Amino acid sequence: MRVIIIGGGEVGTELARRLSPDHDVVIIEQKDDLINKLSNEIDCQVVSGNGASTSVLVSADVRKAGLLIAVTEIDEVNMITCMLAKKFGVQTTVARLRNPEYTDDGKHVLQNELMGIDYIINPERVAAEEIGHYILNPELLDTDYYAGGRVHVSGYRINNTFPLHKMRLQDVKMPPSSIICAIIRGDDVIIPGGKDVILENDEIYVLGKTNKRSSLFWGGRKNSGHKRVIIAGGGRIGFQLAQMLEQSQSLSKIKIIEKNTDRCEKISEELSRTQVYHGDVTDVRFLKNIQIRDADLFIAVTGDDEVNLLSTLLAKKMGAKKTVSEVIRPDYQLILSSIGIDKVVSPRLLTATIIMRLIRKGNIVGMTILREGKAQMMEAIMPAGSSLEGKRIKDAGFPPGILLAAIARGEKILVPDGNERIYASDRFVIFLLPQHTTDLAALFSGKFKHIGSFPALHKLNMENNS
């Protein structure tokens, strides 16, 4: 499919990188430095110009496109581009819109249908929701749902008090229909076997039935959340996060630090329970004065990676119990995680994940990107007439790096072993390494080539959960 992306910034680049292996991708961008970078780094066509220009869209062969994604920094450009794309016959359009007047339910005047927009996404809103979920559910890194909500995959960061710390997987008593499907350890992604040991700072991903989440992973501890929260940055993410947190009665104090005086005045007028401070989040004396040592959680969402990094380090050093940081540049993600920041949030990656879910049509019906694309979870439907239909999983010849973690078959949810047979219309929840995305697409289009015996790595995993 031909995909046109308007805007070659962080989000546009991320999307192009992920879509170009499987689609004919064109990026429209005006800035020369971004054009050069895109041309050198991504295998796609780059067109110079304004995406809201008819002539530029024509030069990008817009009439042949099945999808247009407008992710420039200007809402109005994105809206106009989608409107023009629909006039040229593009089937699906996606627009990044940040202004709440365009996106808040019941408040915007313009109807999406009139503007030619099929899907709207607000990266800052998505990031704020991600952080808000973490604040109110601190035991979880993240949770996603599959098979119509009947299967959940939850991520946990292991510390030395976690119930599974230093346990071998073969010694873990998993509840029915549950499996530890992945371990992320530093830069490594592990499809775990029975002899693997869960270590401190590991991130584990657990799949299970939504109504069967085991107390094993909560360790019987009360989930009290974070009572005192300090937000560094009163921009779109920080402000929307504060608005969300004001709805929770479990938080006793919410504070925002903002460097811009005018912005301080504006957000203080719109927030009711949040204390707004004018100051520099990298100033040690200022942080002492606002009692950073008493913070249960310090969140850095200033829009500047370096400021976020320094302020979270200072906050941790000065007594904040946990820290969260926004990251913009992809190469900063691992740095932030490795120095003890408890959660890293990337608006760029969250946005790309949501858009990728929207456009994964056919038999691939769901997807989650884990840890800067180091791994993925996907939901896929086995088509009728596949050469794999009726085979046992152990005889299907899936390559190493693909783990069939669960099957939704009718009303049943199964964690399969190697003897389970494959049937048409089975919905698989699959953990895979990114280099196998093409293999997976071929598998669920009926074009997968049998390549040999089932990998021993998966057999170990099955032994854990038999």
Short mmCIF file of C-alpha atoms in Angstrom, two decimals, residues 122-137 229 231 233 235-246 256 297 299-301 324-326 343 345-348 350-351 354:
data_model
loop_
_atom_site.label_atom_id
_atom_site.label_comp_id
_atom_site.label_asym_id
_atom_site.label_seq_id
_atom_site.Cartn_x
_atom_site.Cartn_y
_atom_site.Cartn_z
CA ASN A 122 -3.07 13.91 20.25
CA PRO A 123 0.45 12.77 21.31
CA GLU A 124 0.56 14.91 24.44
CA ARG A 125 -2.84 13.64 25.58
CA VAL A 126 -1.72 10.05 24.99
CA ALA A 127 1.46 10.65 26.99
CA ALA A 128 -0.47 12.27 29.85
CA GLU A 129 -2.85 9.32 29.97
CA GLU A 130 0.08 6.88 30.03
CA ILE A 131 1.69 8.69 32.97
CA GLY A 132 -1.65 9.03 34.77
CA HIS A 133 -2.21 5.30 34.49
CA TYR A 134 1.21 4.66 35.99
CA ILE A 135 0.60 7.06 38.88
CA LEU A 136 -2.66 5.40 39.83
CA ASN A 137 -1.31 1.86 39.15
CA VAL A 229 3.17 14.27 42.92
CA ILE A 231 5.26 17.71 37.75
CA GLY A 233 6.79 21.36 33.08
CA GLY A 235 3.18 22.52 28.93
CA ARG A 236 0.56 20.40 27.18
CA ILE A 237 1.55 17.11 28.84
CA GLY A 238 2.03 18.52 32.33
CA PHE A 239 -1.16 20.56 32.25
CA GLN A 240 -3.35 17.74 30.90
CA LEU A 241 -1.81 15.32 33.40
CA ALA A 242 -2.65 17.68 36.28
CA GLN A 243 -6.22 17.97 35.02
CA MET A 244 -6.54 14.17 35.05
CA LEU A 245 -4.97 13.80 38.49
CA GLU A 246 -7.30 16.39 39.99
CA ILE A 256 3.53 21.88 38.85
CA LEU A 297 6.71 10.82 42.42
CA ILE A 299 7.57 13.68 36.67
CA ALA A 300 9.71 15.56 34.13
CA VAL A 301 7.74 16.60 31.02
CA VAL A 324 9.12 9.50 35.44
CA SER A 325 10.63 11.21 32.42
CA GLU A 326 9.39 12.18 28.98
CA LYS A 343 9.37 4.99 33.91
CA VAL A 345 7.41 7.89 28.34
CA SER A 346 7.85 8.70 24.65
CA PRO A 347 4.98 10.63 22.99
CA ARG A 348 6.60 9.81 19.64
CA LEU A 350 3.09 6.04 21.83
CA THR A 351 1.71 7.91 18.82
CA ILE A 354 -1.53 3.82 18.07
#
